[in-house]
Amino acid sequence: MRVLVTGGAGYIGSHTVKLLGEQGYEVLTYDNLSTGHDWAVLYGDLVVGDLADKELLRKVFSEFKPDAVVHFAAYIVVPESVREPLKYYRNNVVNTINLLEVVEEFGVDKFIFSSSAAVYGIPDEVPVSEEAPLRPINPYGETKATVERILRDIKNSGKGMRFVSLRYFNVAGADPEGKIGFAYPNPTHLIIRAVKTAKGEYDRLEIYGTDYPTPDGTCIRDYIHVVDLSQAHIDALRYLQEGGESDVFNCGYGHGYSVKEVVEAVKRVTGVDFEVVEAPRREGDPPALVADNKKIKRVLRWEPKFDDLDFIIKTAWEWELKFSAQNQRL
Ligand code: UDP
């Protein structure tokens, strides 16, 4: 199968390209390198291009002739989406429409979309199932929910394109072989910030809020290893290949850890006792966000291999040490 991967030079995209390559798929990455890196694309060619450039997209589709598209390319920083909503709607929605128009023009009938647990906002029930209402609480989540609705409407139009939308929970960790990992400037995510603090890049780690209605007062999240998440995309491709219907799936392990538990685990795994300070709540953080993952296990036959917080942190830590060493050499 020939798979076009938008955003294949980014964090989750590059791990998925690696798995696709290892599992015998022909892969082509389309990425504008705004946050991705050419060195992260380990299989297939990289076309440096923007989804706003429909002519280039058409050229790539006519030459590569993809059987399926996996669409990662998007902006992902929630606070930035609050400050710059148009930037997010333009890239995450308008540019996705460009891509979908070309997908339709070329008759590609399989489409995998990177969605997010952010579509749920603050869910009424945890673990949250795919049936829960879409109530995003920030522009980033709105863009993901909007594209999900567009995909649903395309499906209802009967045009023949089928899609799988994967709603990611908290993605973390790195390639266990150490070839690729998270490499964005100014990360906001907890595990990355914690390992960077352990490494000495930051003086201290802030815990945003200790008065949540959870057992230790800090927020609970479902942390999923990036390789298990990448495999879910390949399981989704296989599902569509076998004739599966369009659908949406949560991607998480179905259980969570509090911020304090994660911080303790990072200290244990790294062996570094860094400074931690309690800070005010961050706006828009739900107290708990955990996936009900029964559907993805049943329908896509997804079998996670790395459901182990210490392993997630270990791979993130090893990558962080290696990546900073690489940067110093450059
Ligand atoms: N968090 C924290 N300190 C940090 C970064 C994050 O306390 O330096 C908390 C954040 O408030 C949330 C949890 O860690 O409760 C996970 O946040 P992250 O940004 O990693 O992912 P999100 O759940 O927002 O997608």
CSV table of N, CA, C and O and ligand atoms in Angstrom, one decimal, residues 170 188-191 193 205-209 212 219-221 223 259 282 285-286 289, ligand 1:
chain,number,residue,atom,x,y,z
A,170,ASN,N,-2.8,11.6,26.0
A,170,ASN,CA,-1.5,12.3,26.2
A,170,ASN,C,-0.3,11.5,25.7
A,170,ASN,O,0.1,10.6,26.3
A,188,THR,N,5.3,22.3,26.0
A,188,THR,CA,4.5,22.6,27.1
A,188,THR,C,4.1,21.3,27.8
A,188,THR,O,3.5,21.4,28.9
A,189,HIS,N,4.3,20.2,27.3
A,189,HIS,CA,3.8,18.9,27.8
A,189,HIS,C,4.6,18.5,29.1
A,189,HIS,O,5.8,18.6,29.2
A,190,LEU,N,3.9,17.9,30.0
A,190,LEU,CA,4.4,17.5,31.3
A,190,LEU,C,5.7,16.7,31.2
A,190,LEU,O,6.7,17.0,31.9
A,191,ILE,N,5.6,15.5,30.6
A,191,ILE,CA,6.7,14.6,30.6
A,191,ILE,C,8.0,15.2,30.0
A,191,ILE,O,9.1,15.1,30.5
A,193,ARG,N,8.7,18.4,29.8
A,193,ARG,CA,9.2,19.5,30.7
A,193,ARG,C,9.9,18.8,31.9
A,193,ARG,O,10.9,19.3,32.3
A,205,LEU,N,10.3,22.5,38.0
A,205,LEU,CA,9.1,22.2,37.3
A,205,LEU,C,7.9,22.7,38.1
A,205,LEU,O,7.9,22.6,39.3
A,206,GLU,N,7.0,23.3,37.4
A,206,GLU,CA,5.8,23.8,38.1
A,206,GLU,C,4.7,22.8,37.9
A,206,GLU,O,4.5,22.2,36.9
A,207,ILE,N,4.0,22.6,39.0
A,207,ILE,CA,2.7,21.8,39.0
A,207,ILE,C,1.6,22.8,38.9
A,207,ILE,O,1.4,23.6,39.9
A,208,TYR,N,0.8,22.7,37.8
A,208,TYR,CA,-0.3,23.7,37.6
A,208,TYR,C,-1.5,23.2,38.4
A,208,TYR,O,-2.4,22.5,37.8
A,209,GLY,N,-1.6,23.6,39.6
A,209,GLY,CA,-2.9,23.3,40.4
A,209,GLY,C,-2.8,22.0,41.2
A,209,GLY,O,-2.5,20.9,40.7
A,212,TYR,N,-7.4,20.2,42.6
A,212,TYR,CA,-8.4,19.6,41.8
A,212,TYR,C,-9.1,18.5,42.6
A,212,TYR,O,-8.5,17.9,43.5
A,219,CYS,N,-4.0,17.0,38.4
A,219,CYS,CA,-4.8,16.5,37.3
A,219,CYS,C,-4.3,15.1,36.8
A,219,CYS,O,-3.1,14.7,36.9
A,220,ILE,N,-5.3,14.3,36.4
A,220,ILE,CA,-5.0,12.9,35.9
A,220,ILE,C,-5.1,12.9,34.4
A,220,ILE,O,-6.1,13.4,33.8
A,221,ARG,N,-4.1,12.2,33.8
A,221,ARG,CA,-4.1,12.1,32.3
A,221,ARG,C,-3.7,10.6,32.0
A,221,ARG,O,-3.1,9.9,32.7
A,223,TYR,N,-1.5,8.7,29.7
A,223,TYR,CA,-0.3,8.9,28.9
A,223,TYR,C,0.0,7.6,28.1
A,223,TYR,O,0.0,6.5,28.6
A,259,VAL,N,-0.4,14.3,38.0
A,259,VAL,CA,0.8,15.0,37.7
A,259,VAL,C,1.9,14.7,38.8
A,259,VAL,O,3.0,14.4,38.5
A,282,ARG,N,-3.7,25.9,35.4
A,282,ARG,CA,-3.6,26.4,34.1
A,282,ARG,C,-5.0,26.5,33.5
A,282,ARG,O,-5.8,25.5,33.8
A,285,ASP,N,-7.8,23.2,32.0
A,285,ASP,CA,-7.3,21.9,32.2
A,285,ASP,C,-8.5,21.1,32.9
A,285,ASP,O,-8.9,21.4,34.0
A,286,PRO,N,-9.0,20.0,32.3
A,286,PRO,CA,-10.0,19.2,33.0
A,286,PRO,C,-9.3,18.4,34.1
A,286,PRO,O,-8.1,18.0,34.0
A,289,LEU,N,-8.7,13.1,32.5
A,289,LEU,CA,-9.0,12.8,31.1
A,289,LEU,C,-8.4,11.5,30.8
A,289,LEU,O,-7.2,11.3,30.8
B,1,UDP,N1,1.4,20.2,33.7
B,1,UDP,C1,2.0,20.7,34.9
B,1,UDP,N2,3.3,21.3,34.7
B,1,UDP,C2,3.8,21.4,33.4
B,1,UDP,C3,3.1,20.9,32.3
B,1,UDP,C4,1.9,20.3,32.5
B,1,UDP,O1,1.6,20.6,36.0
B,1,UDP,O2,5.0,22.0,33.3
B,1,UDP,C5,0.1,19.6,33.9
B,1,UDP,C6,-1.1,20.2,33.2
B,1,UDP,O3,-1.7,21.2,33.9
B,1,UDP,C7,-2.0,19.0,33.0
B,1,UDP,C8,-1.0,17.8,32.9
B,1,UDP,O4,0.2,18.2,33.4
B,1,UDP,O5,-2.8,18.8,34.1
B,1,UDP,C9,-0.8,17.4,31.4
B,1,UDP,O6,-0.5,18.5,30.7
B,1,UDP,P1,0.1,18.5,29.2
B,1,UDP,O7,0.4,19.9,28.8
B,1,UDP,O8,1.2,17.5,29.2
B,1,UDP,O9,-1.0,17.8,28.3
B,1,UDP,P2,-2.6,18.2,28.1
B,1,UDP,O10,-3.3,17.3,29.0
B,1,UDP,O11,-2.8,19.6,28.4
B,1,UDP,O12,-2.8,17.8,26.7
